[in-house]
Amino acid sequence: MFRTALRNVLAHKARLLMTVLAVMLGVAFVSGTLVFTDTLSNAFRAQSSKSYDDIAVAVTTAPNQQDPNATPGLSEQTRQKIAALDGVADATGRVNGFAGVPDKDGKLIGVGWSNKGTNFAPGRDGKDPAYDFTSGTGPVKDDQIALDKDTAAKGGYQVGDRVRVATNGPVETYTLSGVFTTEDGAVSAGGSLVLFDTDVAQKLFLRPGHFMDISVSAEPGADADRILAAVKPVVGDTADAQTGQALADQQAKDIEEGLSSLNQMLLGFAAIALFVGVFLISNTFTMLVAQRTKELALMRAVGASRKQITRSVLAEAGLVGVVASLVGFGLGIGLAAALRAGMNAFGLKIPAGDLVIGATPLLSALAVGVLVTMLAAWLPGRRAAKIPPVAAMSSVHAVATTKSLVVRNTIGALITAAGLLGIVLGAGQGGDEGRMLIAGGAFLALIGVIVLIPLLSRPVIALARPFLKPFGVAGSLAGQNAVRNPRRTGATASALAIGLTLVTGLSVLGATVGSAVDRMTTDQIKADYMITMASGEGLSQAALDAVRKAPGATAVSPQQAGYLQVKGDFASVSGVTPGDVEKVLNLHVIDGSLGSLADGQVAVAEKTAKKRGWKVGSTLPVEFSDKKKGSLKVGAVYEDSEFVSPLLLDTRVLNAHDPKPYIPQIFVKTEGGASAAAEKAVTKSLGDNPAITVMDQKDIRDEFGGVINMMLNIMYGLLAMALIIAVLGVVNTLAMSVFERQQEIGMLRAIGLDRRRVKRMVRLEAVVISLFGAVVGIALGSFLGWAIGETLRSSLPDYALVLPWGRIGIFLLLAGLVGVLAAMWPARSAAKLNMLAAIKAE
């Protein structure tokens, strides 16, 4: 039976090609993901280990957030005490913070959060072991800096140039003393690294004479654990000390955990691709079994048992799976290399290192490919075993007939109903629990629809009949052929339906959330500009004062973040400018007046007021951030807004209790509205600081909606694999259908159907099947998008379902195009059939 299986595989190479491609693509996704994440993990672990090679003990600290007046960090005296301990070769102090460098056009190099500044800390030999200089030297004067090699190249800077550097203070200009290479994570993430003289860095990022971290190197033969035991009493409770090896191990663990989510996401999409491939594989083996009815019946007649027939079909599937898995594994290695190159191309640098090709990806590729193929071939194998020996007397292939689908349709209806009920219940419940219900319901609904899809094929495709009439006989025959074998049509359409369910669901959700965010920004922001720090940190009071003096600025209000304790409960509060806040933000007042803010009163958001029983005139006992107590009178109640906290206060009230206010945003209204001149005036008032972002309303919408669009595009790209496999399924079905209908096509040619109309018939059949799958997928996907959107209603005040009709229309057009392209080879083969040979073919 094994030799028979091998002979059948070799005899049907062309017919099994699509199955091989489907398995190969799915396996490539799986193995590529595993190789890629293993490579990333190994590279980052090696980088982390290298960073701590020369560090025996690492001491880390941070400013005391609870007591702003306390001396932050570790003092120079503490560093010297550590350096004097037995076994310590040196103790290097570090401070770091945000520092950004503009390019020649004044735009910030990097993405804000990955722009970093630190101090150059030379040892006794005048070199800092953390950096290798390719030109020049490290900064040793107040007016000098050094830049990493990539940042210098992007900005076009050379040693000796004057470079503007933005920090959280005013922009300063320094002389570039050197260019270096580094393994620093900020640079690897596409950011920049600026080295300052130690005294300058301490003034910028912490406090003169103090460090955030101290790296301790050991003398030859010294024990790191003993040094750690000696360091801990020196630093006390003000810092955390651990060995360099322990820190490297912790970072390696963090890297593993960080990459696990990426790994799971990519494997999830690989599973979707393989799930779609199951339909193609099952369809292929079903048709192969049907074409070999006489052969299998003869085998039964000469003594082959049902188990042997089933094992023969499974052996064929196993051979196909092995070949496809090995090829897919090789393709996966190439995919991993391409992903790595792609990340580097987008500025997300991966540390140097070879691709990691372990046994796990190979074994996973073989296991997944072979198991999926054999699983998909199991049902066709069982059907093959049931072929009676008397069927050997038939001289033609078994013709597909419409059997009773009562049991199948009943089961499918029950599963679908359970899935739809779960989706509806999840949409009603909302939150994470609701989304879990929707996920379970979606899985059941998808399975149920797949079971029911042969039943749905006849009525749905019947709706397309009027559109086929203009194509004459070819259109009529195409419609009949599409429903001739409902199971096959359903299996083919299912692959497209699954892919388009996910794509449409994402599109509906993205359009709905994007529209809500767009309305939120349009409806709630009256300001012409919103100003933020590119680093995500707060703006300074000096920046706020400077904007107020900008030419043409008519209203300026910060959104200054703070907190209060009201009756022991913490409440977030926004500091705003009375009189101006109403002009820059569209705050709908329900009761009272925002003018009361100028009198030192507090405004409260509607939901908070209802929850705590507050109303205009209520007096609230409060404790400020500096622990001083007082009372505030409620002067207004306003509708909740995404851009301010539940409590509003005059900035003067907050500043009296907070010497270092945190200002995430500043809103500005200008005379005459937004314009190039107004934006230039605002930017100039801020000292042309490249680290400060000035956004108009369009930029604000893009800022909030851009993430949604980026995520949608990533999802579309990952789902493309499943859609490619679905297209292969359409090609496979049509090719098999043409092969089975050789006699019929020969007869049609003999009675006058020319080659052009034969091609048209096959193409229209493909388009009808593709559009059928697309309609089912779009309907189910839209329903899922609505359900998931309902779970977000509470967090999106302006939520309203949006169906992206434009994208849905594109999906339908693409489905039709898929049908046309998929039919090219089968249609050409059908038109080339020799009518006489076809008529007499068995």
Short mmCIF file of N, CA, C and O in Angstrom, two decimals, residues 566-567 569 591 604-621 632 634 636-637 647:
data_model
loop_
_atom_site.label_atom_id
_atom_site.label_comp_id
_atom_site.label_asym_id
_atom_site.label_seq_id
_atom_site.Cartn_x
_atom_site.Cartn_y
_atom_site.Cartn_z
N VAL A 566 -9.24 63.52 47.94
CA VAL A 566 -10.53 64.02 48.42
C VAL A 566 -11.12 62.95 49.34
O VAL A 566 -11.45 61.85 48.88
N LYS A 567 -11.21 63.26 50.59
CA LYS A 567 -11.70 62.30 51.60
C LYS A 567 -10.90 60.99 51.54
O LYS A 567 -11.47 59.90 51.63
N ASP A 569 -9.41 59.61 49.01
CA ASP A 569 -9.35 58.99 47.69
C ASP A 569 -8.59 59.89 46.73
O ASP A 569 -8.83 61.11 46.68
N ASP A 591 -23.71 72.51 34.50
CA ASP A 591 -24.21 73.36 35.59
C ASP A 591 -23.07 74.24 36.07
O ASP A 591 -21.89 73.84 36.06
N VAL A 604 -15.89 69.88 38.00
CA VAL A 604 -15.91 68.42 38.11
C VAL A 604 -16.60 67.82 36.90
O VAL A 604 -17.63 68.32 36.43
N ALA A 605 -16.03 66.71 36.37
CA ALA A 605 -16.64 65.99 35.25
C ALA A 605 -17.94 65.32 35.71
O ALA A 605 -18.08 64.91 36.86
N GLU A 606 -18.90 65.20 34.77
CA GLU A 606 -20.24 64.73 35.09
C GLU A 606 -20.25 63.35 35.76
O GLU A 606 -20.90 63.15 36.79
N LYS A 607 -19.51 62.37 35.19
CA LYS A 607 -19.54 61.01 35.74
C LYS A 607 -18.98 60.98 37.16
O LYS A 607 -19.50 60.29 38.04
N THR A 608 -17.91 61.74 37.40
CA THR A 608 -17.31 61.79 38.74
C THR A 608 -18.27 62.45 39.72
O THR A 608 -18.42 62.00 40.87
N ALA A 609 -18.93 63.51 39.27
CA ALA A 609 -19.88 64.21 40.15
C ALA A 609 -21.02 63.29 40.54
O ALA A 609 -21.42 63.25 41.72
N LYS A 610 -21.56 62.53 39.58
CA LYS A 610 -22.66 61.61 39.89
C LYS A 610 -22.21 60.49 40.81
O LYS A 610 -22.92 60.11 41.75
N LYS A 611 -21.01 59.96 40.55
CA LYS A 611 -20.50 58.83 41.34
C LYS A 611 -20.28 59.23 42.80
O LYS A 611 -20.55 58.45 43.72
N ARG A 612 -19.79 60.46 43.01
CA ARG A 612 -19.44 60.87 44.38
C ARG A 612 -20.49 61.77 45.02
O ARG A 612 -20.32 62.23 46.16
N GLY A 613 -21.56 62.05 44.27
CA GLY A 613 -22.64 62.84 44.84
C GLY A 613 -22.31 64.31 44.99
O GLY A 613 -22.84 64.99 45.89
N TRP A 614 -21.45 64.83 44.13
CA TRP A 614 -21.09 66.24 44.19
C TRP A 614 -21.97 67.05 43.24
O TRP A 614 -22.43 66.54 42.21
N LYS A 615 -22.16 68.31 43.56
CA LYS A 615 -22.90 69.22 42.69
C LYS A 615 -22.37 70.64 42.91
O LYS A 615 -21.56 70.88 43.82
N VAL A 616 -22.81 71.55 42.05
CA VAL A 616 -22.36 72.94 42.19
C VAL A 616 -22.74 73.46 43.58
O VAL A 616 -23.88 73.33 44.03
N GLY A 617 -21.74 74.01 44.26
CA GLY A 617 -21.94 74.49 45.62
C GLY A 617 -21.38 73.57 46.68
O GLY A 617 -21.21 73.99 47.84
N SER A 618 -21.09 72.29 46.31
CA SER A 618 -20.52 71.36 47.29
C SER A 618 -19.11 71.80 47.68
O SER A 618 -18.37 72.35 46.86
N THR A 619 -18.76 71.56 48.94
CA THR A 619 -17.42 71.89 49.43
C THR A 619 -16.66 70.59 49.66
O THR A 619 -17.14 69.70 50.36
N LEU A 620 -15.47 70.50 49.06
CA LEU A 620 -14.70 69.26 49.10
C LEU A 620 -13.46 69.46 49.98
O LEU A 620 -12.62 70.33 49.71
N PRO A 621 -13.32 68.65 51.04
CA PRO A 621 -12.07 68.69 51.82
C PRO A 621 -10.97 67.98 51.03
O PRO A 621 -11.13 66.83 50.63
N LEU A 632 -12.13 72.97 48.69
CA LEU A 632 -12.44 73.55 47.38
C LEU A 632 -13.95 73.50 47.17
O LEU A 632 -14.60 72.49 47.49
N VAL A 634 -17.14 73.43 44.58
CA VAL A 634 -17.46 73.03 43.21
C VAL A 634 -18.17 74.19 42.52
O VAL A 634 -19.25 74.63 42.96
N ALA A 636 -18.50 74.25 38.91
CA ALA A 636 -19.08 73.87 37.62
C ALA A 636 -19.04 72.35 37.48
O ALA A 636 -18.18 71.68 38.07
N VAL A 637 -20.00 71.83 36.71
CA VAL A 637 -20.01 70.43 36.32
C VAL A 637 -20.03 70.40 34.79
O VAL A 637 -20.85 71.08 34.18
N LEU A 647 -11.18 66.46 37.26
CA LEU A 647 -11.23 67.71 38.03
C LEU A 647 -10.41 68.78 37.31
O LEU A 647 -9.34 68.48 36.76
#
